[in-house]
Short mmCIF file of C-alpha atoms in Angstrom, two decimals:
data_model
loop_
_atom_site.label_atom_id
_atom_site.label_comp_id
_atom_site.label_asym_id
_atom_site.label_seq_id
_atom_site.Cartn_x
_atom_site.Cartn_y
_atom_site.Cartn_z
CA MET A 1 115.59 84.85 86.13
CA THR A 2 114.03 83.05 83.18
CA SER A 3 115.52 83.13 79.71
CA THR A 4 112.38 84.63 78.20
CA PRO A 5 111.30 87.33 80.66
CA ILE A 6 107.88 88.89 80.50
CA LYS A 7 108.40 92.38 79.12
CA GLN A 8 106.30 95.51 79.23
CA THR A 9 106.68 98.90 77.63
CA VAL A 10 107.49 101.69 80.07
CA ARG A 11 106.89 105.31 79.06
CA VAL A 12 108.19 107.90 81.47
CA SER A 13 109.18 111.52 81.61
CA VAL A 14 112.58 111.95 83.26
CA ASN A 15 113.51 115.54 84.11
CA GLY A 16 110.89 116.66 81.58
CA LYS A 17 112.19 114.52 78.70
CA PRO A 18 110.13 111.56 77.40
CA TYR A 19 111.64 108.07 77.25
CA THR A 20 110.22 104.73 76.14
CA ALA A 21 111.75 101.29 76.68
CA GLU A 22 110.58 97.69 76.79
CA VAL A 23 111.87 96.03 79.93
CA PRO A 24 111.38 92.85 81.98
CA THR A 25 108.71 93.31 84.65
CA TYR A 26 111.28 92.63 87.35
CA ARG A 27 113.49 95.58 86.30
CA THR A 28 113.91 98.01 89.18
CA LEU A 29 113.56 101.72 88.52
CA VAL A 30 117.21 102.34 89.39
CA ASP A 31 118.37 99.72 86.87
CA PHE A 32 115.92 101.13 84.30
CA LEU A 33 117.36 104.64 84.73
CA ARG A 34 120.98 103.48 84.65
CA TYR A 35 121.02 100.63 82.13
CA ASP A 36 118.02 101.21 79.88
CA LEU A 37 118.11 105.02 79.76
CA GLY A 38 121.83 105.57 80.42
CA LEU A 39 121.16 108.00 83.27
CA THR A 40 123.90 106.83 85.62
CA GLY A 41 123.76 109.77 88.03
CA THR A 42 121.44 107.80 90.31
CA LYS A 43 123.48 105.27 92.29
CA GLU A 44 122.54 101.90 93.77
CA THR A 45 124.35 100.99 96.95
CA CYS A 46 122.40 98.91 99.50
CA SER A 47 119.55 97.68 97.22
CA VAL A 48 117.20 97.38 100.22
CA GLY A 49 115.89 100.92 100.66
CA VAL A 50 118.08 101.83 103.63
CA CYS A 51 120.97 103.93 102.29
CA GLY A 52 119.24 106.58 100.14
CA ALA A 53 121.82 106.60 97.32
CA CYS A 54 119.11 105.74 94.76
CA THR A 55 116.71 108.52 95.87
CA VAL A 56 114.59 109.89 93.01
CA ILE A 57 111.36 111.86 92.78
CA LEU A 58 108.42 109.78 91.49
CA ASP A 59 105.35 111.88 90.67
CA GLY A 60 106.43 114.49 93.22
CA LYS A 61 107.39 112.08 95.98
CA MET A 62 110.89 111.15 97.13
CA VAL A 63 111.28 107.34 96.91
CA SER A 64 113.90 104.59 96.76
CA SER A 65 114.30 103.63 93.10
CA CYS A 66 115.77 100.26 94.18
CA LEU A 67 112.42 99.37 95.79
CA THR A 68 110.33 100.57 92.84
CA LEU A 69 109.61 98.51 89.75
CA ALA A 70 110.17 100.25 86.42
CA VAL A 71 106.74 99.02 85.24
CA ARG A 72 105.21 100.74 88.29
CA ALA A 73 106.66 104.04 87.00
CA ASP A 74 104.96 103.71 83.59
CA GLY A 75 103.29 107.05 82.87
CA ALA A 76 105.08 108.80 85.73
CA GLU A 77 107.16 111.94 85.93
CA ILE A 78 110.56 111.20 87.44
CA GLY A 79 113.13 113.61 88.78
CA THR A 80 116.79 112.55 89.03
CA ILE A 81 120.09 114.21 89.85
CA GLU A 82 120.62 114.90 86.13
CA GLY A 83 117.72 117.36 86.20
CA VAL A 84 118.82 119.39 89.22
CA ALA A 85 121.27 121.79 87.55
CA ASN A 86 120.01 124.25 84.95
CA GLY A 87 122.51 123.65 82.16
CA ASP A 88 125.90 124.73 83.54
CA GLN A 89 124.20 126.60 86.37
CA LEU A 90 124.37 124.45 89.51
CA HIS A 91 121.38 124.33 91.84
CA PRO A 92 122.01 126.22 95.12
CA VAL A 93 122.00 122.89 97.01
CA GLN A 94 124.69 121.49 94.70
CA GLN A 95 126.79 124.64 95.05
CA ALA A 96 126.42 124.53 98.83
CA PHE A 97 127.68 120.92 98.92
CA ILE A 98 130.77 122.01 96.94
CA ASP A 99 131.38 125.12 99.04
CA ASN A 100 131.03 123.24 102.33
CA GLY A 101 132.72 119.97 101.43
CA GLY A 102 129.45 118.05 101.73
CA PHE A 103 130.88 114.97 100.02
CA GLN A 104 133.98 112.80 99.98
CA CYS A 105 133.84 109.73 97.72
CA GLY A 106 130.62 110.98 96.14
CA ALA A 107 128.69 107.70 95.96
CA CYS A 108 125.92 108.96 98.25
CA THR A 109 125.94 112.52 96.89
CA PRO A 110 123.22 112.28 94.21
CA GLY A 111 120.84 110.84 96.82
CA GLN A 112 121.93 113.41 99.43
CA ILE A 113 121.26 116.25 96.95
CA MET A 114 117.84 114.87 95.95
CA ALA A 115 116.83 114.50 99.61
CA ALA A 116 118.23 117.89 100.66
CA LYS A 117 116.45 119.61 97.77
CA THR A 118 113.19 117.89 98.74
CA LEU A 119 113.64 118.93 102.37
CA LEU A 120 114.16 122.59 101.44
CA GLU A 121 111.15 122.52 99.12
CA GLU A 122 108.99 121.26 102.02
CA ASN A 123 110.66 123.33 104.74
CA ALA A 124 112.66 126.33 103.50
CA HIS A 125 114.38 127.01 106.84
CA PRO A 126 114.75 123.73 108.76
CA THR A 127 116.34 123.57 112.19
CA GLU A 128 119.40 121.36 112.63
CA ASP A 129 117.20 118.75 114.28
CA GLU A 130 114.75 118.84 111.37
CA ILE A 131 117.66 118.41 108.94
CA LYS A 132 118.90 115.38 110.91
CA GLN A 133 115.42 113.83 111.08
CA PHE A 134 114.72 114.30 107.38
CA MET A 135 118.19 113.27 106.16
CA MET A 136 118.35 110.24 108.48
CA GLY A 137 117.61 107.97 105.50
CA ASN A 138 120.66 109.05 103.50
CA LEU A 139 123.80 107.31 104.68
CA CYS A 140 127.36 108.55 104.03
CA ARG A 141 129.92 105.82 104.67
CA CYS A 142 132.72 108.40 104.54
CA THR A 143 130.81 109.82 107.55
CA GLY A 144 130.84 113.39 106.28
CA TYR A 145 127.61 114.11 108.10
CA TYR A 146 128.62 117.43 109.70
CA GLN A 147 129.59 118.91 106.35
CA ILE A 148 126.34 117.65 104.82
CA ILE A 149 124.37 119.39 107.56
CA ASP A 150 126.48 122.54 107.04
CA SER A 151 125.80 122.38 103.30
CA ILE A 152 122.04 122.18 103.80
CA LYS A 153 122.10 125.05 106.30
CA ALA A 154 124.09 127.14 103.81
CA ALA A 155 121.66 126.35 100.99
CA ALA A 156 118.73 127.30 103.24
CA GLU A 157 120.35 130.63 104.12
CA GLN A 158 120.40 131.57 100.45
CA LYS A 159 116.61 131.22 100.21
CA MET B 1 113.82 88.27 91.08
CA ASN B 2 111.40 85.76 89.64
CA ASP B 3 109.58 86.43 86.38
CA PHE B 4 106.02 87.70 86.84
CA ALA B 5 103.15 89.34 85.01
CA PHE B 6 102.45 92.86 86.28
CA HIS B 7 98.80 93.90 86.51
CA THR B 8 97.50 97.44 87.03
CA PRO B 9 93.79 97.26 87.93
CA SER B 10 91.93 100.58 88.01
CA SER B 11 89.51 99.67 90.81
CA LEU B 12 89.42 97.58 93.98
CA LYS B 13 86.77 95.38 92.38
CA GLU B 14 89.05 94.62 89.44
CA ALA B 15 92.00 94.00 91.78
CA ALA B 16 89.96 91.58 93.91
CA GLU B 17 88.76 89.75 90.79
CA LEU B 18 92.34 89.34 89.53
CA LEU B 19 93.38 88.05 92.94
CA ALA B 20 90.55 85.49 92.88
CA GLN B 21 91.37 84.52 89.28
CA TYR B 22 95.04 83.76 90.01
CA ASP B 23 94.07 81.84 93.13
CA GLY B 24 97.13 81.90 95.39
CA ASP B 25 99.58 82.60 92.58
CA ALA B 26 99.42 86.39 92.90
CA ARG B 27 100.67 89.01 95.35
CA VAL B 28 99.26 92.47 95.89
CA MET B 29 101.70 95.40 95.72
CA SER B 30 100.93 98.89 97.00
CA GLY B 31 104.02 100.93 97.96
CA GLY B 32 106.25 97.92 97.28
CA THR B 33 108.74 98.66 100.05
CA ALA B 34 108.05 95.34 101.81
CA LEU B 35 107.14 93.12 98.86
CA MET B 36 110.19 94.19 96.82
CA LEU B 37 112.50 92.96 99.59
CA LEU B 38 110.68 89.61 99.70
CA LEU B 39 110.85 89.33 95.89
CA LYS B 40 114.56 90.22 95.78
CA GLN B 41 115.32 87.48 98.31
CA SER B 42 113.01 85.04 96.49
CA LEU B 43 111.07 84.55 99.72
CA VAL B 44 107.96 84.95 97.60
CA ASN B 45 107.85 83.99 93.92
CA PRO B 46 104.42 84.87 92.55
CA ASP B 47 103.61 84.50 88.85
CA HIS B 48 101.41 87.59 89.07
CA ILE B 49 101.80 90.92 90.82
CA ILE B 50 98.69 93.03 91.19
CA SER B 51 99.75 96.65 91.69
CA LEU B 52 97.23 98.95 93.35
CA HIS B 53 98.88 102.23 92.29
CA ARG B 54 96.12 103.05 89.78
CA VAL B 55 93.28 102.21 92.20
CA PRO B 56 91.53 105.47 93.17
CA GLU B 57 89.68 104.07 96.20
CA ALA B 58 90.88 103.40 99.77
CA ARG B 59 92.84 106.66 99.96
CA SER B 60 90.73 108.75 102.35
CA ILE B 61 91.16 109.60 106.03
CA GLU B 62 88.00 110.56 107.93
CA VAL B 63 86.34 110.37 111.32
CA SER B 64 82.72 109.25 111.63
CA ASP B 65 80.81 108.23 114.76
CA GLY B 66 83.94 108.30 116.90
CA VAL B 67 85.95 106.03 114.60
CA LEU B 68 88.89 107.03 112.42
CA HIS B 69 88.60 105.37 109.00
CA ILE B 70 91.87 105.11 107.05
CA GLY B 71 91.96 103.77 103.50
CA GLY B 72 94.35 100.88 102.95
CA LEU B 73 96.24 102.86 100.29
CA VAL B 74 96.92 105.86 102.52
CA THR B 75 100.69 106.23 102.83
CA GLN B 76 102.51 106.03 106.17
CA ARG B 77 103.81 109.57 105.54
CA GLU B 78 100.19 110.77 105.28
CA MET B 79 99.47 109.07 108.63
CA GLU B 80 102.34 111.02 110.15
CA LEU B 81 101.29 114.41 108.75
CA SER B 82 97.48 114.25 108.53
CA PRO B 83 95.88 116.80 110.91
CA VAL B 84 92.88 114.44 111.15
CA VAL B 85 95.02 111.53 112.37
CA ARG B 86 97.02 113.75 114.73
CA GLU B 87 93.80 115.04 116.28
CA ALA B 88 91.90 111.72 116.46
CA THR B 89 94.74 109.37 117.40
CA PRO B 90 97.95 111.25 118.28
CA LEU B 91 99.55 107.99 119.44
CA LEU B 92 99.05 106.44 116.00
CA ALA B 93 100.33 109.52 114.15
CA ASN B 94 103.45 109.33 116.32
CA ALA B 95 103.92 105.58 115.74
CA TYR B 96 103.72 106.00 111.95
CA SER B 97 106.13 108.97 112.09
CA ARG B 98 108.75 106.61 113.59
CA VAL B 99 108.66 104.04 110.76
CA ALA B 100 111.96 103.85 108.82
CA THR B 101 112.62 107.09 106.87
CA VAL B 102 110.66 109.74 104.97
CA ARG B 103 111.50 108.06 101.67
CA ILE B 104 110.06 104.73 102.83
CA ARG B 105 106.99 106.33 104.48
CA ASN B 106 106.27 108.15 101.20
CA ALA B 107 105.78 104.81 99.45
CA ALA B 108 104.72 102.36 102.20
CA THR B 109 100.97 102.18 102.80
CA VAL B 110 98.85 101.45 105.85
CA GLY B 111 97.35 98.37 104.20
CA GLY B 112 100.74 97.12 103.05
CA GLY B 113 102.17 97.42 106.55
CA LEU B 114 99.23 95.56 108.04
CA ALA B 115 99.59 92.74 105.50
CA GLN B 116 103.38 92.55 105.92
CA ALA B 117 102.94 92.06 109.70
CA ASP B 118 106.56 92.57 110.64
CA PRO B 119 106.46 92.35 114.46
CA ALA B 120 109.33 94.87 114.74
CA MET B 121 107.40 97.59 112.90
CA ASP B 122 106.24 100.62 114.87
CA PRO B 123 102.45 100.75 114.37
CA PRO B 124 101.30 97.30 115.66
CA SER B 125 101.70 97.97 119.40
CA SER B 126 99.76 101.23 119.06
CA LEU B 127 97.06 99.56 116.97
CA LEU B 128 96.68 96.96 119.75
CA VAL B 129 96.23 99.49 122.57
CA LEU B 130 93.87 101.61 120.44
CA ASN B 131 91.65 98.55 119.77
CA ALA B 132 91.84 98.99 116.00
CA SER B 133 90.32 96.66 113.41
CA VAL B 134 91.13 95.80 109.83
CA LYS B 135 88.70 95.66 106.93
CA VAL B 136 89.60 93.23 104.14
CA THR B 137 87.87 92.95 100.77
CA SER B 138 87.64 90.06 98.34
CA ALA B 139 85.64 89.44 95.17
CA SER B 140 82.96 87.86 97.34
CA GLY B 141 82.61 90.58 99.98
CA GLU B 142 84.32 92.13 102.95
CA ARG B 143 84.90 91.40 106.62
CA ILE B 144 86.27 93.24 109.63
CA ILE B 145 88.88 91.60 111.87
CA PRO B 146 89.77 92.97 115.33
CA ILE B 147 93.50 93.75 115.54
CA ALA B 148 93.83 91.29 118.44
CA ASP B 149 92.93 88.52 115.93
CA TRP B 150 94.92 89.95 113.01
CA TYR B 151 98.60 89.17 113.66
CA SER B 152 99.17 85.41 113.88
CA ASP B 153 102.96 84.89 113.58
CA TYR B 154 106.11 86.42 112.10
CA TYR B 155 104.96 88.12 108.89
CA GLU B 156 101.67 86.19 109.13
CA THR B 157 98.11 87.44 109.52
CA THR B 158 94.66 85.92 109.39
CA ILE B 159 93.97 87.45 105.95
CA ASN B 160 92.97 84.99 103.22
CA GLU B 161 94.86 84.80 99.93
CA ASP B 162 91.98 86.33 97.98
CA GLU B 163 91.61 89.36 100.28
CA ILE B 164 93.05 92.90 100.15
CA VAL B 165 93.43 95.21 103.17
CA THR B 166 91.15 98.11 102.31
CA GLU B 167 90.62 99.97 105.57
CA LEU B 168 91.98 100.47 109.06
CA LEU B 169 89.39 101.43 111.68
CA VAL B 170 90.56 103.04 114.90
CA PRO B 171 88.31 104.30 117.71
CA VAL B 172 89.17 107.92 118.47
CA GLN B 173 91.79 107.96 121.23
CA PRO B 174 90.37 108.89 124.68
CA THR B 175 91.46 112.46 125.38
CA ASP B 176 91.55 111.93 129.15
CA MET B 177 94.32 109.32 128.94
CA ALA B 178 97.99 110.22 128.54
CA TRP B 179 99.85 108.35 125.81
CA THR B 180 103.36 107.46 124.78
CA TYR B 181 105.27 105.45 122.22
CA ILE B 182 108.87 104.72 123.17
CA LYS B 183 111.40 102.85 121.14
CA TYR B 184 114.75 101.54 122.35
CA LEU B 185 117.28 102.02 119.55
CA PRO B 186 120.82 101.10 120.62
CA ARG B 187 122.22 101.38 117.08
CA THR B 188 120.76 104.00 114.73
CA GLU B 189 117.61 106.12 114.66
CA ASP B 190 116.20 104.42 111.53
CA ASP B 191 116.85 100.88 112.81
CA TYR B 192 114.33 98.34 114.02
CA ALA B 193 113.79 98.64 117.76
CA THR B 194 115.25 96.31 120.36
CA VAL B 195 111.89 96.79 122.07
CA SER B 196 109.11 99.32 121.56
CA VAL B 197 106.22 100.12 123.89
CA ALA B 198 102.93 101.93 123.27
CA ALA B 199 100.89 102.88 126.32
CA LEU B 200 97.81 104.79 127.39
CA GLY B 201 97.02 105.55 131.02
CA LYS B 202 95.15 107.58 133.57
CA ALA B 203 95.56 107.98 137.31
CA GLU B 204 92.94 109.56 139.59
CA ASN B 205 93.68 110.47 143.22
CA GLY B 206 96.90 108.49 143.04
CA LYS B 207 95.19 105.30 141.82
CA ILE B 208 95.49 103.83 138.34
CA SER B 209 92.03 103.99 136.76
CA GLU B 210 92.84 103.06 133.16
CA VAL B 211 95.92 101.56 131.54
CA ARG B 212 96.83 99.83 128.29
CA VAL B 213 100.26 98.52 127.24
CA GLY B 214 101.42 97.11 123.89
CA LEU B 215 104.87 95.71 123.08
CA GLY B 216 106.64 95.51 119.73
CA ALA B 217 109.75 93.72 118.40
CA VAL B 218 109.95 91.17 121.25
CA SER B 219 107.80 88.31 119.99
CA SER B 220 106.51 86.76 116.77
CA THR B 221 103.74 89.37 116.85
CA ALA B 222 103.18 92.60 118.72
CA LEU B 223 101.67 91.86 122.15
CA ARG B 224 99.10 93.41 124.45
CA ALA B 225 100.25 93.08 128.09
CA SER B 226 96.76 92.23 129.37
CA ASP B 227 97.86 90.62 132.66
CA LEU B 228 99.99 93.65 133.49
CA GLU B 229 97.05 95.95 132.74
CA ALA B 230 94.72 93.90 134.97
CA ALA B 231 97.25 93.87 137.82
CA LEU B 232 97.62 97.64 137.71
CA LEU B 233 93.95 98.63 137.66
CA GLY B 234 93.11 100.27 140.98
CA ALA B 235 96.70 100.05 142.21
CA ASP B 236 98.73 102.98 143.50
CA ALA B 237 100.40 105.01 140.79
CA SER B 238 103.83 104.69 142.38
CA PHE B 239 107.30 103.76 141.13
CA ASP B 240 107.50 100.62 143.28
CA VAL B 241 104.13 99.33 142.07
CA LEU B 242 105.05 99.94 138.41
CA LYS B 243 108.50 98.39 138.86
CA ASP B 244 107.12 95.21 140.44
CA ALA B 245 104.18 94.86 138.07
CA SER B 246 106.31 95.37 134.95
CA GLN B 247 108.14 92.10 135.74
CA ALA B 248 105.05 90.35 134.32
CA VAL B 249 106.19 91.41 130.85
CA ALA B 250 109.16 89.01 131.05
CA ASP B 251 106.73 86.07 131.00
CA ILE B 252 104.89 87.07 127.82
CA VAL B 253 107.70 88.19 125.52
CA ASP B 254 109.60 85.65 123.39
CA PRO B 255 112.40 87.61 121.72
CA THR B 256 115.04 86.30 119.33
CA SER B 257 118.74 87.14 119.57
CA ASP B 258 120.02 89.42 116.83
CA PRO B 259 122.43 92.37 116.48
CA ARG B 260 119.92 94.50 118.43
CA GLY B 261 120.40 92.39 121.54
CA SER B 262 120.39 88.84 122.87
CA ALA B 263 117.05 87.28 123.77
CA ASP B 264 117.82 87.65 127.49
CA TYR B 265 118.80 91.29 127.07
CA LYS B 266 115.65 92.06 125.08
CA ARG B 267 113.54 90.37 127.76
CA ASP B 268 115.17 92.53 130.44
CA MET B 269 114.77 95.67 128.35
CA SER B 270 111.09 94.83 127.74
CA VAL B 271 110.54 95.04 131.49
CA VAL B 272 112.49 98.29 131.80
CA PHE B 273 110.81 100.01 128.86
CA ALA B 274 107.33 98.86 129.88
CA ARG B 275 107.97 100.47 133.28
CA ARG B 276 109.27 103.67 131.69
CA ALA B 277 106.24 103.91 129.40
CA LEU B 278 103.94 103.40 132.39
CA GLN B 279 105.79 106.08 134.34
CA GLN B 280 105.23 108.50 131.47
CA VAL B 281 101.51 107.91 131.03
CA LEU B 282 100.81 107.75 134.77
CA ASN B 283 103.10 110.70 135.54
CA VAL B 284 105.20 108.74 138.03
CA GLU B 285 108.77 109.89 138.62
CA GLY B 286 111.56 107.36 139.09
#
């Protein structure tokens, strides 16, 4: 990286709150969220779009924030894990992950929750196969997959 | 990542003009899922990135005169879910539904995938057997390139540096031919295939009357198994015929060894999966 990077101003809405920062053009969205905005709920694990830990919602679409440039998100509405709970009231998907042990170390959990929430918004009552197909892009290296599937089923039953 | 200027043109015309202006020193970004990986590894180091996310054109999907027209900026997730694509070319809708994961398909575009030209990707073998073509646009005009002339080597196409992929054209899939897309995945469901096969076929009175076979992930580009197709036309639709004829695939593939299999193993599996795909589309039991 050069000592005098080309910078651009990025204005975004994250979970409904406006933010502005001037960042190098090569800044990824996940680094922008974590280091420029201090929103460290979103995790970066593989950095190549495979693991799903950095899953965020960009203008209504679930994407990998490690494969998105911050400057690309200028003007966008972004949803992150920090916006899922309503104050102290956990989202039903979050509560279901707690009740069903849908996490172990927790590194993949923000991405799992963002993906599971997106799945249930698109398909309120998915079959187990549909859950597996949709969640295939979110890896859990503690291999807690059965509990994650149970958590999503439990959240769906509450709908 | 290298330092670069980030441009956000608001039309294809403006994008093409920027590309011409920076003359080989710019890269086009649409979904970014492929280009970001190349940038992160410094495999490409452009001084300018021209992002197409504010371009309103090249986003439609429509059928006219028996041809499916897909804008270059249509996402791969849209290809999977579009009722128009599913109706006109069910094979292609299936192939796009098998690319990576939902999160990647939400961002990755049809044009981006064509330009990336990864031979292990899912769509190329289907595009070959469906006789697709690619429309590219530059500041000085546009041209249409048959898919058979599009892929030239690993991650290489016959596009020029000043051109943008703006449309994919696919003749509507013949409804009287059965189709399949099979993918051999020894590791995980979201992995690249060891070998993938797209096929269309039709048998009448026990004889093969039409057949097309495309192979992915086993050469520097996706391949059409033209010699195999020619050998099968008019032949009996039987297991022994398909088994013998499929051996021809071993001569055209040129796989590389990687964690998905050694070159020899991939060559053997190419033969096996070509035969299985043929069995499916010609309704031949093993």
